[in-house]
mmCIF file of C-alpha atoms and ligand atoms in Angstrom:
data_model
loop_
_atom_site.group_PDB
_atom_site.id
_atom_site.type_symbol
_atom_site.label_atom_id
_atom_site.label_comp_id
_atom_site.label_asym_id
_atom_site.label_seq_id
_atom_site.Cartn_x
_atom_site.Cartn_y
_atom_site.Cartn_z
ATOM 1 C CA UNK P 1 99.257 103.025 158.598
ATOM 2 C CA UNK P 2 99.974 100.466 161.272
ATOM 3 C CA UNK P 3 103.192 99.977 163.063
ATOM 4 C CA UNK P 4 104.663 97.808 160.302
ATOM 5 C CA UNK P 5 104.871 96.157 157.952
ATOM 6 C CA UNK P 6 104.644 99.754 156.140
ATOM 7 C CA UNK P 7 103.487 100.303 152.684
ATOM 8 C CA UNK P 8 106.142 98.734 150.107
ATOM 9 C CA UNK P 9 107.007 101.043 147.328
ATOM 10 C CA UNK P 10 105.946 99.656 143.968
ATOM 11 C CA UNK P 11 109.461 99.942 142.640
ATOM 12 C CA UNK P 12 110.599 97.536 145.339
ATOM 13 C CA UNK P 13 107.848 94.919 144.404
ATOM 14 C CA UNK P 14 108.944 95.412 140.933
ATOM 15 C CA UNK P 15 112.501 94.608 141.876
ATOM 16 C CA UNK P 16 111.589 91.680 143.708
ATOM 17 C CA UNK P 17 109.862 89.951 141.073
ATOM 18 C CA UNK P 18 112.949 89.701 138.825
ATOM 19 C CA UNK P 19 114.607 86.372 138.041
ATOM 20 C CA UNK P 20 116.456 84.768 140.736
ATOM 21 C CA UNK P 21 120.302 84.462 140.228
ATOM 22 C CA UNK P 22 122.615 82.389 142.132
ATOM 23 C CA UNK P 23 124.042 83.479 145.664
ATOM 24 C CA UNK P 24 127.584 83.441 144.313
ATOM 25 C CA UNK P 25 126.941 84.825 141.081
ATOM 26 C CA UNK P 26 129.490 87.587 140.304
ATOM 27 C CA UNK P 27 126.660 90.208 139.700
ATOM 28 C CA UNK P 28 124.871 89.161 142.891
ATOM 29 C CA UNK P 29 128.119 89.644 144.996
ATOM 30 C CA UNK P 30 128.328 93.199 143.203
ATOM 31 C CA UNK P 31 124.874 93.948 144.322
ATOM 32 C CA UNK P 32 125.861 92.662 147.981
ATOM 33 C CA UNK P 33 128.673 95.237 148.134
ATOM 34 C CA UNK P 34 126.401 97.806 146.891
ATOM 35 C CA UNK P 35 123.670 97.033 149.414
ATOM 36 C CA UNK P 36 126.376 97.119 152.316
ATOM 37 C CA UNK P 37 127.646 100.613 151.422
ATOM 38 C CA UNK P 38 124.089 102.018 151.070
ATOM 39 C CA UNK P 39 123.371 100.524 154.500
ATOM 40 C CA UNK P 40 126.430 102.256 155.837
ATOM 41 C CA UNK P 41 124.770 105.414 154.429
ATOM 42 C CA UNK P 42 121.380 104.643 156.084
ATOM 43 C CA UNK P 43 123.246 104.034 159.379
ATOM 44 C CA UNK P 44 125.699 106.798 158.972
ATOM 45 C CA UNK P 45 128.596 104.512 159.672
ATOM 46 C CA UNK P 46 131.988 103.425 158.102
ATOM 47 C CA UNK P 47 131.922 100.001 159.920
ATOM 48 C CA UNK P 48 132.817 97.525 157.373
ATOM 49 C CA UNK P 49 130.605 94.886 159.242
ATOM 50 C CA UNK P 50 127.234 96.394 157.978
ATOM 51 C CA UNK P 51 125.016 93.884 156.412
ATOM 52 C CA UNK P 52 121.558 92.585 156.330
ATOM 53 C CA UNK P 53 120.901 89.367 158.556
ATOM 54 C CA UNK P 54 118.709 86.907 156.462
ATOM 55 C CA UNK P 55 115.618 86.989 158.673
ATOM 56 C CA UNK P 56 113.340 89.586 160.289
ATOM 57 C CA UNK P 57 114.186 92.560 162.852
ATOM 58 C CA UNK P 58 113.979 89.909 165.705
ATOM 59 C CA UNK P 59 116.788 88.164 164.167
ATOM 60 C CA UNK P 60 119.018 91.216 164.114
ATOM 61 C CA UNK P 61 118.345 91.466 167.922
ATOM 62 C CA UNK P 62 119.131 87.934 168.397
ATOM 63 C CA UNK P 63 122.274 88.219 166.308
ATOM 64 C CA UNK P 64 123.467 91.206 168.693
ATOM 65 C CA UNK P 65 122.711 89.316 171.873
ATOM 66 C CA UNK P 66 123.792 85.766 170.591
ATOM 67 C CA UNK P 67 127.286 87.208 169.415
ATOM 68 C CA UNK P 68 127.966 89.745 172.328
ATOM 69 C CA UNK P 69 126.658 88.053 175.296
ATOM 70 C CA UNK P 70 128.791 85.405 176.925
ATOM 71 C CA UNK P 71 127.474 83.083 179.637
ATOM 72 C CA UNK P 72 127.899 84.927 182.937
ATOM 73 C CA UNK P 73 128.034 88.500 181.388
ATOM 74 C CA UNK P 74 125.856 91.037 183.334
ATOM 75 C CA UNK P 75 123.781 93.194 180.714
ATOM 76 C CA UNK P 76 121.874 96.270 181.742
ATOM 77 C CA UNK P 77 118.512 96.311 179.673
ATOM 78 C CA UNK P 78 116.444 99.580 179.782
ATOM 79 C CA UNK P 79 113.003 98.829 179.139
ATOM 80 C CA UNK P 80 110.218 100.987 178.259
ATOM 81 C CA UNK P 81 108.026 98.953 176.235
ATOM 82 C CA UNK P 82 107.438 95.539 174.571
ATOM 83 C CA UNK P 83 110.707 95.431 172.888
ATOM 84 C CA UNK P 84 113.029 95.892 175.917
ATOM 85 C CA UNK P 85 111.252 92.789 177.161
ATOM 86 C CA UNK P 86 112.442 90.817 174.434
ATOM 87 C CA UNK P 87 115.966 91.996 174.940
ATOM 88 C CA UNK P 88 115.851 90.521 178.620
ATOM 89 C CA UNK P 89 114.694 87.052 177.182
ATOM 90 C CA UNK P 90 117.763 87.217 174.870
ATOM 91 C CA UNK P 91 120.081 87.934 177.485
ATOM 92 C CA UNK P 92 118.677 85.085 179.687
ATOM 93 C CA UNK P 93 118.826 82.637 176.648
ATOM 94 C CA UNK P 94 122.495 83.545 176.046
ATOM 95 C CA UNK P 95 123.274 82.764 179.723
ATOM 96 C CA UNK P 96 123.684 86.253 180.609
ATOM 97 C CA UNK P 97 122.362 88.042 183.732
ATOM 98 C CA UNK P 98 119.810 90.725 182.798
ATOM 99 C CA UNK P 99 119.661 93.788 185.046
ATOM 100 C CA UNK P 100 116.442 95.656 184.326
ATOM 101 C CA UNK P 101 116.165 99.389 184.337
ATOM 102 C CA UNK P 102 112.346 100.397 183.857
ATOM 103 C CA UNK P 103 110.770 103.200 182.669
ATOM 104 C CA UNK P 104 106.996 104.000 182.462
ATOM 105 C CA UNK P 105 105.633 102.853 179.052
ATOM 106 C CA UNK P 106 105.349 105.953 176.884
ATOM 107 C CA UNK P 107 108.363 107.586 178.482
ATOM 108 C CA UNK P 108 112.030 107.884 177.152
ATOM 109 C CA UNK P 109 114.589 105.812 178.744
ATOM 110 C CA UNK P 110 115.581 107.955 181.787
ATOM 111 C CA UNK P 111 119.533 108.456 181.535
ATOM 112 C CA UNK P 112 119.729 109.139 185.305
ATOM 113 C CA UNK P 113 118.346 105.580 186.123
ATOM 114 C CA UNK P 114 120.956 104.113 183.592
ATOM 115 C CA UNK P 115 123.771 106.116 185.241
ATOM 116 C CA UNK P 116 122.826 104.886 188.872
ATOM 117 C CA UNK P 117 122.594 101.455 187.429
ATOM 118 C CA UNK P 118 126.125 101.833 185.890
ATOM 119 C CA UNK P 119 127.502 102.940 189.185
ATOM 120 C CA UNK P 120 125.856 100.290 191.401
ATOM 121 C CA UNK P 121 126.996 97.752 188.851
ATOM 122 C CA UNK P 122 130.678 97.964 187.837
ATOM 123 C CA UNK P 123 130.621 94.471 186.595
ATOM 124 C CA UNK P 124 128.080 95.241 183.857
ATOM 125 C CA UNK P 125 129.413 94.481 180.271
ATOM 126 C CA UNK P 126 126.630 95.729 177.954
ATOM 127 C CA UNK P 127 123.919 98.269 177.955
ATOM 128 C CA UNK P 128 120.973 97.539 175.672
ATOM 129 C CA UNK P 129 118.094 99.764 174.947
ATOM 130 C CA UNK P 130 115.327 100.391 172.234
ATOM 131 C CA UNK P 131 115.921 103.686 170.556
ATOM 132 C CA UNK P 132 112.537 104.015 169.181
ATOM 133 C CA UNK P 133 109.819 102.100 170.931
ATOM 134 C CA UNK P 134 107.240 100.973 168.340
ATOM 135 C CA UNK P 135 104.850 99.993 171.307
ATOM 136 C CA UNK P 136 104.478 103.387 172.678
ATOM 137 C CA UNK P 137 106.078 105.813 169.895
ATOM 138 C CA UNK P 138 108.580 106.984 172.485
ATOM 139 C CA UNK P 139 112.104 107.911 171.282
ATOM 140 C CA UNK P 140 115.133 107.823 173.734
ATOM 141 C CA UNK P 141 118.336 109.808 173.514
ATOM 142 C CA UNK P 142 120.758 107.262 172.100
ATOM 143 C CA UNK P 143 123.706 109.389 172.114
ATOM 144 C CA UNK P 144 123.441 110.202 175.745
ATOM 145 C CA UNK P 145 122.713 106.552 176.734
ATOM 146 C CA UNK P 146 125.664 105.194 174.719
ATOM 147 C CA UNK P 147 128.076 108.112 176.185
ATOM 148 C CA UNK P 148 126.954 106.997 179.697
ATOM 149 C CA UNK P 149 127.469 103.248 178.990
ATOM 150 C CA UNK P 150 131.056 104.018 177.484
ATOM 151 C CA UNK P 151 132.034 106.063 180.649
ATOM 152 C CA UNK P 152 131.721 102.913 182.266
ATOM 153 C CA UNK P 153 133.395 100.467 179.888
ATOM 154 C CA UNK P 154 130.041 98.928 178.594
ATOM 155 C CA UNK P 155 129.440 97.936 174.943
ATOM 156 C CA UNK P 156 126.206 99.147 173.746
ATOM 157 C CA UNK P 157 123.309 97.131 171.573
ATOM 158 C CA UNK P 158 120.994 99.384 170.148
ATOM 159 C CA UNK P 159 117.429 98.689 168.680
ATOM 160 C CA UNK P 160 116.749 100.901 165.591
ATOM 161 C CA UNK P 161 114.226 98.656 163.790
ATOM 162 C CA UNK P 162 111.621 101.723 163.565
ATOM 163 C CA UNK P 163 114.029 104.594 163.732
ATOM 164 C CA UNK P 164 116.237 103.830 160.890
ATOM 165 C CA UNK P 165 115.220 105.851 157.852
ATOM 166 C CA UNK P 166 112.376 107.731 159.798
ATOM 167 C CA UNK P 167 114.462 109.740 162.304
ATOM 168 C CA UNK P 168 118.022 110.432 162.611
ATOM 169 C CA UNK P 169 120.222 107.295 163.651
ATOM 170 C CA UNK P 170 123.760 108.186 163.571
ATOM 171 C CA UNK P 171 125.964 105.238 164.378
ATOM 172 C CA UNK P 172 129.574 106.720 164.032
ATOM 173 C CA UNK P 173 128.741 110.121 165.712
ATOM 174 C CA UNK P 174 126.910 108.582 168.588
ATOM 175 C CA UNK P 175 129.639 105.805 168.778
ATOM 176 C CA UNK P 176 127.019 102.725 168.886
ATOM 177 C CA UNK P 177 128.921 99.471 169.132
ATOM 178 C CA UNK P 178 126.101 97.217 167.739
ATOM 179 C CA UNK P 179 122.694 98.182 166.264
ATOM 180 C CA UNK P 180 120.192 96.421 164.286
ATOM 181 C CA UNK P 181 117.254 97.226 162.283
ATOM 182 C CA UNK P 182 114.444 95.808 160.151
ATOM 183 C CA UNK P 183 113.423 96.140 156.428
ATOM 184 C CA UNK P 184 109.628 96.457 156.998
ATOM 185 C CA UNK P 185 109.296 99.863 158.916
ATOM 186 C CA UNK P 186 110.805 103.082 157.587
ATOM 187 C CA UNK P 187 112.777 101.371 154.789
ATOM 188 C CA UNK P 188 109.327 100.443 153.372
ATOM 189 C CA UNK P 189 110.550 97.194 152.105
ATOM 190 C CA UNK P 190 108.976 93.594 152.824
ATOM 191 C CA UNK P 191 109.454 91.944 156.058
ATOM 192 C CA UNK P 192 112.178 89.577 156.491
ATOM 193 C CA UNK P 193 115.599 91.050 156.643
ATOM 194 C CA UNK P 194 117.306 92.778 159.419
ATOM 195 C CA UNK P 195 120.415 95.181 158.737
ATOM 196 C CA UNK P 196 122.945 95.287 161.302
ATOM 197 C CA UNK P 197 126.072 97.036 161.919
ATOM 198 C CA UNK P 198 129.003 96.416 164.459
ATOM 199 C CA UNK P 199 132.149 98.809 165.356
ATOM 200 C CA UNK P 200 135.456 97.677 165.806
ATOM 201 C CA UNK P 201 134.995 97.282 169.462
ATOM 202 C CA UNK P 202 132.203 94.712 169.138
ATOM 203 C CA UNK P 203 133.698 92.907 166.387
ATOM 204 C CA UNK P 204 136.812 92.301 168.658
ATOM 205 C CA UNK P 205 134.461 91.078 171.489
ATOM 206 C CA UNK P 206 133.016 88.595 169.044
ATOM 207 C CA UNK P 207 136.380 87.487 167.722
ATOM 208 C CA UNK P 208 137.644 86.778 171.217
ATOM 209 C CA UNK P 209 134.980 85.344 172.798
ATOM 210 C CA UNK P 210 135.731 82.403 175.193
ATOM 211 C CA UNK P 211 132.948 80.267 174.201
ATOM 212 C CA UNK P 212 131.251 79.665 170.717
ATOM 213 C CA UNK P 213 128.239 81.566 169.733
ATOM 214 C CA UNK P 214 125.313 79.273 170.631
ATOM 215 C CA UNK P 215 123.241 80.053 167.462
ATOM 216 C CA UNK P 216 125.041 78.482 164.471
ATOM 217 C CA UNK P 217 122.798 80.386 161.886
ATOM 218 C CA UNK P 218 123.589 83.640 163.517
ATOM 219 C CA UNK P 219 127.270 83.304 164.509
ATOM 220 C CA UNK P 220 128.790 86.325 162.586
ATOM 221 C CA UNK P 221 132.298 84.475 162.496
ATOM 222 C CA UNK P 222 130.673 82.261 160.081
ATOM 223 C CA UNK P 223 128.140 84.617 158.407
ATOM 224 C CA UNK P 224 131.217 86.921 157.519
ATOM 225 C CA UNK P 225 132.710 84.194 155.485
ATOM 226 C CA UNK P 226 129.730 85.042 152.978
ATOM 227 C CA UNK P 227 128.894 88.548 153.700
ATOM 228 C CA UNK P 228 132.521 89.728 154.402
ATOM 229 C CA UNK P 229 134.729 91.761 152.267
ATOM 230 C CA UNK P 230 137.042 90.477 149.455
ATOM 231 C CA UNK P 231 136.074 88.412 146.411
ATOM 232 C CA UNK P 232 136.643 85.006 148.129
ATOM 233 C CA UNK P 233 133.358 83.932 149.512
ATOM 234 C CA UNK P 234 131.971 80.913 150.688
ATOM 235 C CA UNK P 235 128.508 79.308 151.004
ATOM 236 C CA UNK P 236 126.959 80.018 154.394
ATOM 237 C CA UNK P 237 123.361 79.762 153.746
ATOM 238 C CA UNK P 238 121.324 80.384 150.378
ATOM 239 C CA UNK P 239 120.741 84.111 150.771
ATOM 240 C CA UNK P 240 116.997 85.377 150.219
ATOM 241 C CA UNK P 241 118.004 86.645 146.785
ATOM 242 C CA UNK P 242 114.696 88.242 145.852
ATOM 243 C CA UNK P 243 114.343 89.833 149.294
ATOM 244 C CA UNK P 244 117.764 91.205 148.804
ATOM 245 C CA UNK P 245 116.692 92.660 145.537
ATOM 246 C CA UNK P 246 114.071 94.571 147.410
ATOM 247 C CA UNK P 247 116.166 95.740 150.011
ATOM 248 C CA UNK P 248 118.746 96.964 147.318
ATOM 249 C CA UNK P 249 115.963 98.865 145.624
ATOM 250 C CA UNK P 250 114.592 100.278 148.992
ATOM 251 C CA UNK P 251 118.091 101.698 149.598
ATOM 252 C CA UNK P 252 118.413 103.043 146.154
ATOM 253 C CA UNK P 253 115.033 105.039 146.873
ATOM 254 C CA UNK P 254 116.304 106.283 150.246
ATOM 255 C CA UNK P 255 119.555 107.429 148.666
ATOM 256 C CA UNK P 256 117.796 109.343 145.786
ATOM 257 C CA UNK P 257 115.715 110.906 148.312
ATOM 258 C CA UNK P 258 118.345 111.842 150.747
ATOM 259 C CA UNK P 259 118.409 110.761 154.459
ATOM 260 C CA UNK P 260 117.761 114.318 155.710
ATOM 261 C CA UNK P 261 114.812 114.628 153.341
ATOM 262 C CA UNK P 262 113.363 111.434 154.572
ATOM 263 C CA UNK P 263 113.603 112.594 158.064
ATOM 264 C CA UNK P 264 111.902 115.794 157.091
ATOM 265 C CA UNK P 265 109.125 114.220 155.369
ATOM 266 C CA UNK P 266 108.208 112.002 158.281
ATOM 267 C CA UNK P 267 108.291 114.921 160.506
ATOM 268 C CA UNK P 268 105.983 117.050 158.480
ATOM 269 C CA UNK P 269 103.637 114.424 157.758
ATOM 270 C CA UNK P 270 103.679 113.870 161.582
ATOM 271 C CA UNK P 271 102.996 117.364 162.227
ATOM 272 C CA UNK P 272 100.030 117.336 159.664
ATOM 273 C CA UNK P 273 98.595 114.104 161.475
ATOM 274 C CA UNK P 274 99.085 115.733 164.806
ATOM 275 C CA UNK P 275 97.344 118.962 163.774
ATOM 276 C CA UNK P 276 94.406 116.884 162.588
ATOM 277 C CA UNK P 277 94.071 114.628 165.393
ATOM 278 C CA UNK P 278 94.427 117.407 168.100
ATOM 279 C CA UNK P 279 91.821 119.387 166.424
ATOM 280 C CA UNK P 280 89.557 116.659 166.813
ATOM 281 C CA UNK P 281 90.137 116.307 170.408
ATOM 282 C CA UNK P 282 92.404 113.380 170.698
ATOM 283 C CA UNK P 283 95.473 113.419 172.427
ATOM 284 C CA UNK P 284 99.093 111.545 172.225
ATOM 285 C CA UNK P 285 100.472 109.147 174.781
ATOM 286 C CA UNK P 286 104.110 110.379 174.641
ATOM 287 C CA UNK P 287 105.005 113.912 175.421
ATOM 288 C CA UNK P 288 106.107 116.220 172.406
ATOM 289 C CA UNK P 289 109.794 116.359 173.245
ATOM 290 C CA UNK P 290 110.279 112.386 172.859
ATOM 291 C CA UNK P 291 107.373 111.683 170.282
ATOM 292 C CA UNK P 292 108.402 109.478 167.274
ATOM 293 C CA UNK P 293 106.907 111.084 164.036
ATOM 294 C CA UNK P 294 106.751 107.683 162.387
ATOM 295 C CA UNK P 295 104.694 106.071 165.388
ATOM 296 C CA UNK P 296 101.729 108.091 166.539
ATOM 297 C CA UNK P 297 100.199 106.516 169.787
ATOM 298 C CA UNK P 298 96.755 108.349 170.649
ATOM 299 C CA UNK P 299 94.576 107.711 173.369
ATOM 300 C CA UNK P 300 91.301 106.011 172.390
ATOM 301 C CA UNK P 301 88.386 108.402 173.789
ATOM 302 C CA UNK P 302 86.414 107.309 176.667
ATOM 303 C CA UNK P 303 83.559 104.735 175.626
ATOM 304 C CA UNK P 304 84.856 104.183 172.293
ATOM 305 C CA UNK P 305 85.245 100.552 171.141
ATOM 306 C CA UNK P 306 88.882 99.978 169.931
ATOM 307 C CA UNK P 307 88.339 96.889 167.804
ATOM 308 C CA UNK P 308 85.051 98.133 166.374
ATOM 309 C CA UNK P 309 86.703 101.311 165.113
ATOM 310 C CA UNK P 310 89.798 99.655 163.484
ATOM 311 C CA UNK P 311 87.431 96.910 161.768
ATOM 312 C CA UNK P 312 85.415 99.766 160.240
ATOM 313 C CA UNK P 313 88.360 101.670 159.141
ATOM 314 C CA UNK P 314 89.735 98.590 157.554
ATOM 315 C CA UNK P 315 86.757 97.322 155.611
ATOM 316 C CA UNK P 316 84.920 100.730 154.821
ATOM 317 C CA UNK P 317 88.240 102.799 154.162
ATOM 318 C CA UNK P 318 90.851 99.995 153.327
ATOM 319 C CA UNK P 319 92.991 101.776 156.099
ATOM 320 C CA UNK P 320 94.927 99.873 158.624
ATOM 321 C CA UNK P 321 95.932 101.443 162.039
ATOM 322 C CA UNK P 322 97.516 99.651 164.787
ATOM 323 C CA UNK P 323 96.261 98.326 168.435
ATOM 324 C CA UNK P 324 97.928 98.909 171.528
ATOM 325 C CA UNK P 325 100.547 96.266 172.603
ATOM 326 C CA UNK P 326 101.131 94.981 176.152
ATOM 327 C CA UNK P 327 100.046 97.426 178.844
ATOM 328 C CA UNK P 328 98.589 99.851 176.440
ATOM 329 C CA UNK P 329 96.123 97.141 174.641
ATOM 330 C CA UNK P 330 92.804 98.618 174.366
ATOM 331 C CA UNK P 331 93.720 101.959 175.521
ATOM 332 C CA UNK P 332 95.587 103.491 172.389
ATOM 333 C CA UNK P 333 95.603 103.488 168.635
ATOM 334 C CA UNK P 334 98.945 103.381 167.103
ATOM 335 C CA UNK P 335 98.899 105.250 163.714
ATOM 336 C CA UNK P 336 102.099 104.584 161.498
ATOM 337 C CA UNK P 337 103.706 106.858 159.290
ATOM 338 C CA UNK P 338 106.481 104.840 158.071
ATOM 339 C CA UNK P 339 108.609 105.173 155.030
ATOM 340 C CA UNK P 340 106.427 104.954 151.866
ATOM 341 C CA UNK P 341 103.296 105.304 154.034
ATOM 342 C CA UNK P 342 104.234 108.913 155.275
ATOM 343 C CA UNK P 343 102.551 110.652 152.581
ATOM 344 C CA UNK P 344 99.964 113.521 152.493
ATOM 345 C CA UNK P 345 97.241 111.317 150.894
ATOM 346 C CA UNK P 346 97.615 108.830 153.779
ATOM 347 C CA UNK P 347 97.189 111.612 156.408
ATOM 348 C CA UNK P 348 94.166 113.187 154.746
ATOM 349 C CA UNK P 349 92.619 109.847 154.645
ATOM 350 C CA UNK P 350 93.296 108.745 157.950
ATOM 351 C CA UNK P 351 92.049 111.834 159.814
ATOM 352 C CA UNK P 352 88.680 112.005 157.539
ATOM 353 C CA UNK P 353 88.184 108.369 157.881
ATOM 354 C CA UNK P 354 88.704 108.390 161.676
ATOM 355 C CA UNK P 355 86.670 111.524 162.048
ATOM 356 C CA UNK P 356 83.754 109.822 160.106
ATOM 357 C CA UNK P 357 83.958 106.603 161.977
ATOM 358 C CA UNK P 358 84.128 108.343 165.459
ATOM 359 C CA UNK P 359 81.086 110.610 164.423
ATOM 360 C CA UNK P 360 79.110 107.450 163.529
ATOM 361 C CA UNK P 361 79.774 105.998 166.923
ATOM 362 C CA UNK P 362 78.919 109.207 168.713
ATOM 363 C CA UNK P 363 82.388 109.786 170.135
ATOM 364 C CA UNK P 364 82.845 113.004 171.821
ATOM 365 C CA UNK P 365 85.118 114.797 169.072
ATOM 366 C CA UNK P 366 85.222 118.092 167.589
ATOM 367 C CA UNK P 367 83.845 117.630 164.202
ATOM 368 C CA UNK P 368 84.436 119.665 161.030
ATOM 369 C CA UNK P 369 87.585 121.119 161.949
ATOM 370 C CA UNK P 370 90.360 118.268 161.533
ATOM 371 C CA UNK P 371 90.925 118.465 157.723
ATOM 372 C CA UNK P 372 91.298 122.335 157.526
ATOM 373 C CA UNK P 373 94.208 121.763 160.466
ATOM 374 C CA UNK P 374 96.038 119.262 158.377
ATOM 375 C CA UNK P 375 95.779 121.326 155.196
ATOM 376 C CA UNK P 376 97.371 124.200 156.934
ATOM 377 C CA UNK P 377 100.233 122.330 157.953
ATOM 378 C CA UNK P 378 100.729 120.542 154.707
ATOM 379 C CA UNK P 379 100.155 124.191 152.821
ATOM 380 C CA UNK P 380 103.058 125.761 154.964
ATOM 381 C CA UNK P 381 106.120 124.655 153.265
HETATM 382 C C1 PLP V 401 109.379 95.482 164.590
HETATM 383 C C2 PLP V 401 110.235 95.578 165.886
HETATM 384 C C3 PLP V 401 111.122 94.334 165.988
HETATM 385 C C4 PLP V 401 110.909 93.072 165.554
HETATM 386 O O1 PLP V 401 111.040 93.266 164.011
HETATM 387 P P1 PLP V 401 110.403 92.125 163.275
HETATM 388 O O2 PLP V 401 110.592 92.383 161.719
HETATM 389 O O3 PLP V 401 108.879 92.053 163.509
HETATM 390 O O4 PLP V 401 110.973 90.665 163.693
HETATM 391 C C5 PLP V 401 111.887 94.690 167.150
HETATM 392 N N1 PLP V 401 112.194 95.945 167.639
HETATM 393 C C6 PLP V 401 111.350 96.821 167.502
HETATM 394 C C7 PLP V 401 111.383 98.232 168.237
HETATM 395 C C8 PLP V 401 110.305 96.823 166.325
HETATM 396 O O5 PLP V 401 109.439 97.901 166.218
#
């Protein structure tokens, strides 16, 4: 129950253990086509350029920036946690000029600040933000931020690494230009692949660049020779065959459950966990309206040793929860309910184990009430 990698579904591990076939084998190419169309479903898009990059979420981030930012481009980056900071570095390394809009950690991105920045910088070309900040558990209003960016003729780059499969991500309805995610969070697959989707506007920018993309490996003009449509495919790199078996299986599981059902399951497990933690007297970092169900950041009670509690949970109860990152290190725990980990048995284990460990250490919590609060939520269907 950390912030990723999440529990990998056993069916995915089984799929990954199957014999490795060639990356141009007709059967494999058929599987690639299925994977692309199931990714379109997951992203809620009809973008033909929807595919997994052969590397983790960070490479999906880099694919978006490397292909869309040209030297000299001004890019507005909205930062409200760790991952927005990485976007800034990506812009700089592509020769662009980042303009930072900062919000407090734990808050959603403020649309008013973005609008002010867009008005003050009519030469901005791109707006980038993180939809679901894994470092804090805050969710921003992607539809509203994208609409503002478009009113000022900017393309948008959206990080959906933690949101995809856990909370609604609607690429076409929200008109997102370029988006990336990861396999190891709410898709419950192993780490190492990064689904991306580019719309027509974004693809046009990639096709009409003045300069070549500085990364050979991530240059979509080249990658599309392998992942693009049609039967004529050329070798670009040897695809991570077995990892792609895993993603294919993960997407089949998602399709069978149904996206809306997956979102509802994450929400329900979050409500159960929240009931237990709050009954104990713990409080959340993010206000209710912007809280991610799949990433629960709670404040560590006064005087409690962060690492000691996490070690005890891991060694005694076989339960992993996440530490705080950056500005929140030592101050919060990040409890993940991602993908296959978002199950009743995990919520019950987490709440009872945490209560036991906090009691052992004499922390000031309410004892003996948390589990029944969890059960009440689980019983109400
Ligand atoms: C995990 C994460 C990433 C990076 O993904 P990796 O698979 O670790 O490279 C990027 N952005 C967000 C919001 C994330 O949670």
